[in-house]
Amino acid sequence: MSSQQKKNTFFGGVAVLMVSTIIIKVIGAIYKIPLGIILSDEAYGDFGAAYNIYSFFLTISTAGLPVALSKTVSEANALGRYNQVQKVFKVAFFAFLTMGLFSFICMSVFALPVATYALQNEKAVWCVVALSPAVLCTCCCSAFRGYAQGHMNMMPTAISQVTENLSKLIIGMGLALFIGSLAIQPADLGDRMMAVGAIAGVSVGSILSVFYLFFNHRRTNRLRPGPFTDRADSSKVILGRLLKLAIPITISSSTSAIVTLIDTNLVNGQLQNVFQSIQDAGPTVTEGVRGLFDIGNKAVLILQQNMQAALTDPSVVPVLDSARGLYGAYQKCMSIYNLPFNLMVPLTASIIPAVSAARARRNDLEARKVSESALRFAALLALPAGAGLFVLGEPIIRLLTGGSTDYTIAGPLLSILGLASIFVCVQLIATSILQANGIVNLPIVTVVIGGVVKILVNYTLVGNPNIMIYGAPVGTLCCFAIAAVLNLLIIKARVPSAPSYTKVFVKPVIAAAIMGGGVWAVYGMMERILGGDQLSFLGNAVAVAVAIGVGVVLYLVLVLALRVISREDLELMPKGEKLAKILHIH
């Protein structure tokens, strides 16, 4: 294969994965936003907690092996060692199956202790069980995907991932709605079963994906000529080589999953401690308890409602269910907070090859321009999104949850997470720039430092009766703010011809701040016009739409007026020169 053909194959594969990633993110948004409407906060808390333990087991099982498998297969294939290719796949598949079975047993046989002690929420047990087949099947899928990617074939990965997510949307949502129509009593049990139905769609999707990948693997292997004459290495040698490559990647990737799991345990546990102390205080707790955003009074009211419900419904556990409700509201906000982060995925995919190529040519100026443009685009996307979530936290959560969540509690959570989303995006792009410059270990250290800070902040603030659940997004904000700042400092200290942060951030910050103020003012005006304190759901939707529309127009005008984007930035985009001429950017 010629170098040009290889280049075309590579960029074709990247394009396939980028398109599939965008499709998957759209499906995910279509899935999670309606799910936040039909599931109660408590049930959504079970859903989110189970998903976190699933993500943890999936990360330790599949983070490094697919990369190691694809690299090893690609190397053997390039040398014409086709027996070696088949042996590598068999050894890797056995390793994937072993890890998958281990994770499956932990999530099925030991589901109750996992839910009770790891998640601090025993009512999430059936959600954990419902996800257990998914972790086994996804491990098997990873073997097939890694093998295909080793042959520079990204299509099976893309098709299988889209299949999984469509199944999650259609089957998961369908099961949740069907179970809801049965009106199972008591109501808490019905809500929990709806969450189980929603999450079962993930497992069904992974099963369908395994079948597709298995038959695709058999079909493609039949097309290969044979028999082959090369002598494959021993299984022990191959496994050792795979693990040598996979273990460092797994450790790196597991950092976030471990922090998230600890965070889930800690937040649920601390909330229950606070509610238990409120219950123990009994009649001495008065309406004078306030705290941040009046959370003290709201917590007392939530607990009292659950204690009243427990008199007629034995399945209600007042302390646990009160904590589940607040954690569920936080999880609903997290699904919205992740949207700006998803906008960075295509950008990160292009940074590493572009900067690496410039470094290989020893062209520091070009590498700086690419890095600077990437950071500026990240700021241009993340800052307005974060500012919008910050100023419209309550209206947006009210709109996207359809009134199923107390927006006076969830709104401030989303506002704080809006600020955090800005730092998440910056941290992600900065990490990609460091990796492109061969600095791969320090970004792991910065994430670990941020994760430790997050755990300490959450432990301190969530356990405070005057702060409670609001400590969780503050911990997230501190985590990624510290990681982002440290990454930017490392770039400045270690990368030759580092980007100018003044050029990158000052103008986008000014534009986003003015836009945020404008959006806040427009929403406030529309709120007064359409109903004031008695604003209906429809009125809120109209006000949010108008405010966002004005914000988008205002931001675009400011970006052009302040000359935030340079001609060099646009030249990195397809048809960028034409766009620069149309916008009169020199």
Short mmCIF file of N, CA, C and O in Angstrom, two decimals, residues 255-256 259-260 263 427 442-458 472-487:
data_model
loop_
_atom_site.label_atom_id
_atom_site.label_comp_id
_atom_site.label_asym_id
_atom_site.label_seq_id
_atom_site.Cartn_x
_atom_site.Cartn_y
_atom_site.Cartn_z
N THR A 255 -8.24 6.55 36.15
CA THR A 255 -8.21 7.63 37.15
C THR A 255 -9.56 8.30 37.30
O THR A 255 -10.10 8.43 38.39
N SER A 256 -10.12 8.71 36.18
CA SER A 256 -11.41 9.41 36.20
C SER A 256 -12.51 8.51 36.71
O SER A 256 -13.36 8.94 37.49
N VAL A 259 -12.21 8.09 40.49
CA VAL A 259 -12.64 9.32 41.18
C VAL A 259 -14.16 9.44 41.16
O VAL A 259 -14.79 9.78 42.17
N THR A 260 -14.78 9.13 40.01
CA THR A 260 -16.24 9.21 39.89
C THR A 260 -16.92 8.23 40.83
O THR A 260 -17.92 8.55 41.48
N ASP A 263 -16.56 9.40 44.32
CA ASP A 263 -17.45 10.56 44.45
C ASP A 263 -18.91 10.13 44.65
O ASP A 263 -19.63 10.69 45.47
N GLN A 427 -9.36 22.01 29.94
CA GLN A 427 -8.49 20.93 30.40
C GLN A 427 -8.31 19.85 29.35
O GLN A 427 -7.21 19.35 29.11
N LEU A 442 2.33 13.94 32.70
CA LEU A 442 1.94 15.07 33.55
C LEU A 442 0.43 15.35 33.52
O LEU A 442 -0.15 15.69 34.56
N PRO A 443 -0.26 15.21 32.37
CA PRO A 443 -1.72 15.40 32.40
C PRO A 443 -2.44 14.42 33.32
O PRO A 443 -3.47 14.75 33.91
N ILE A 444 -1.88 13.20 33.45
CA ILE A 444 -2.46 12.23 34.38
C ILE A 444 -2.31 12.73 35.81
O ILE A 444 -3.24 12.65 36.61
N VAL A 445 -1.14 13.29 36.11
CA VAL A 445 -0.87 13.81 37.46
C VAL A 445 -1.83 14.96 37.78
O VAL A 445 -2.38 15.02 38.90
N THR A 446 -2.07 15.84 36.81
CA THR A 446 -2.96 16.98 37.07
C THR A 446 -4.40 16.52 37.33
O THR A 446 -5.09 17.07 38.18
N VAL A 447 -4.84 15.48 36.60
CA VAL A 447 -6.19 14.94 36.83
C VAL A 447 -6.28 14.30 38.20
O VAL A 447 -7.29 14.43 38.91
N VAL A 448 -5.23 13.59 38.60
CA VAL A 448 -5.21 12.97 39.94
C VAL A 448 -5.28 14.05 41.02
O VAL A 448 -6.03 13.92 41.99
N ILE A 449 -4.49 15.12 40.85
CA ILE A 449 -4.52 16.22 41.83
C ILE A 449 -5.93 16.82 41.90
O ILE A 449 -6.48 17.04 42.98
N GLY A 450 -6.53 17.08 40.72
CA GLY A 450 -7.89 17.60 40.69
C GLY A 450 -8.88 16.65 41.32
O GLY A 450 -9.79 17.07 42.05
N GLY A 451 -8.70 15.35 41.07
CA GLY A 451 -9.61 14.35 41.65
C GLY A 451 -9.52 14.31 43.16
O GLY A 451 -10.55 14.20 43.86
N VAL A 452 -8.31 14.39 43.69
CA VAL A 452 -8.13 14.40 45.15
C VAL A 452 -8.80 15.64 45.76
O VAL A 452 -9.48 15.57 46.79
N VAL A 453 -8.61 16.79 45.10
CA VAL A 453 -9.26 18.03 45.57
C VAL A 453 -10.77 17.88 45.55
O VAL A 453 -11.46 18.28 46.49
N LYS A 454 -11.30 17.28 44.49
CA LYS A 454 -12.74 17.07 44.37
C LYS A 454 -13.27 16.24 45.53
O LYS A 454 -14.30 16.56 46.12
N ILE A 455 -12.58 15.16 45.83
CA ILE A 455 -13.01 14.27 46.92
C ILE A 455 -13.00 15.01 48.25
O ILE A 455 -13.94 14.91 49.05
N LEU A 456 -11.93 15.78 48.50
CA LEU A 456 -11.83 16.52 49.77
C LEU A 456 -12.91 17.59 49.88
O LEU A 456 -13.54 17.76 50.93
N VAL A 457 -13.14 18.32 48.78
CA VAL A 457 -14.16 19.37 48.78
C VAL A 457 -15.54 18.76 48.98
O VAL A 457 -16.35 19.26 49.78
N ASN A 458 -15.83 17.67 48.26
CA ASN A 458 -17.14 17.03 48.40
C ASN A 458 -17.37 16.50 49.81
O ASN A 458 -18.46 16.63 50.37
N ALA A 472 -21.34 19.13 45.72
CA ALA A 472 -20.91 18.23 44.64
C ALA A 472 -20.47 19.00 43.39
O ALA A 472 -19.37 18.76 42.86
N PRO A 473 -21.28 19.94 42.85
CA PRO A 473 -20.80 20.70 41.69
C PRO A 473 -19.64 21.62 42.01
O PRO A 473 -18.79 21.89 41.14
N VAL A 474 -19.57 22.11 43.25
CA VAL A 474 -18.42 22.93 43.65
C VAL A 474 -17.14 22.09 43.59
O VAL A 474 -16.09 22.56 43.12
N GLY A 475 -17.23 20.83 44.04
CA GLY A 475 -16.10 19.92 43.96
C GLY A 475 -15.67 19.68 42.53
O GLY A 475 -14.48 19.66 42.19
N THR A 476 -16.66 19.52 41.63
CA THR A 476 -16.37 19.32 40.21
C THR A 476 -15.70 20.56 39.62
O THR A 476 -14.73 20.46 38.86
N LEU A 477 -16.20 21.74 39.99
CA LEU A 477 -15.61 23.00 39.52
C LEU A 477 -14.16 23.12 39.98
O LEU A 477 -13.27 23.44 39.18
N CYS A 478 -13.91 22.85 41.25
CA CYS A 478 -12.54 22.94 41.78
C CYS A 478 -11.61 21.94 41.10
O CYS A 478 -10.47 22.27 40.75
N CYS A 479 -12.12 20.73 40.89
CA CYS A 479 -11.31 19.67 40.26
C CYS A 479 -10.80 20.10 38.89
O CYS A 479 -9.59 20.07 38.62
N PHE A 480 -11.72 20.51 38.02
CA PHE A 480 -11.32 20.80 36.64
C PHE A 480 -10.68 22.18 36.49
O PHE A 480 -9.89 22.38 35.56
N ALA A 481 -11.00 23.10 37.38
CA ALA A 481 -10.31 24.40 37.35
C ALA A 481 -8.83 24.21 37.67
O ALA A 481 -7.96 24.76 36.98
N ILE A 482 -8.56 23.40 38.68
CA ILE A 482 -7.16 23.14 39.06
C ILE A 482 -6.45 22.37 37.95
O ILE A 482 -5.32 22.72 37.56
N ALA A 483 -7.10 21.32 37.41
CA ALA A 483 -6.46 20.52 36.35
C ALA A 483 -6.20 21.38 35.11
O ALA A 483 -5.13 21.27 34.48
N ALA A 484 -7.16 22.24 34.74
CA ALA A 484 -6.99 23.09 33.55
C ALA A 484 -5.85 24.08 33.74
O ALA A 484 -5.00 24.25 32.85
N VAL A 485 -5.83 24.75 34.89
CA VAL A 485 -4.78 25.75 35.15
C VAL A 485 -3.40 25.08 35.18
O VAL A 485 -2.43 25.61 34.61
N LEU A 486 -3.30 23.91 35.83
CA LEU A 486 -2.02 23.22 35.88
C LEU A 486 -1.56 22.81 34.49
O LEU A 486 -0.37 22.94 34.14
N ASN A 487 -2.48 22.32 33.66
CA ASN A 487 -2.12 21.94 32.29
C ASN A 487 -1.62 23.14 31.49
O ASN A 487 -0.64 23.04 30.73
#
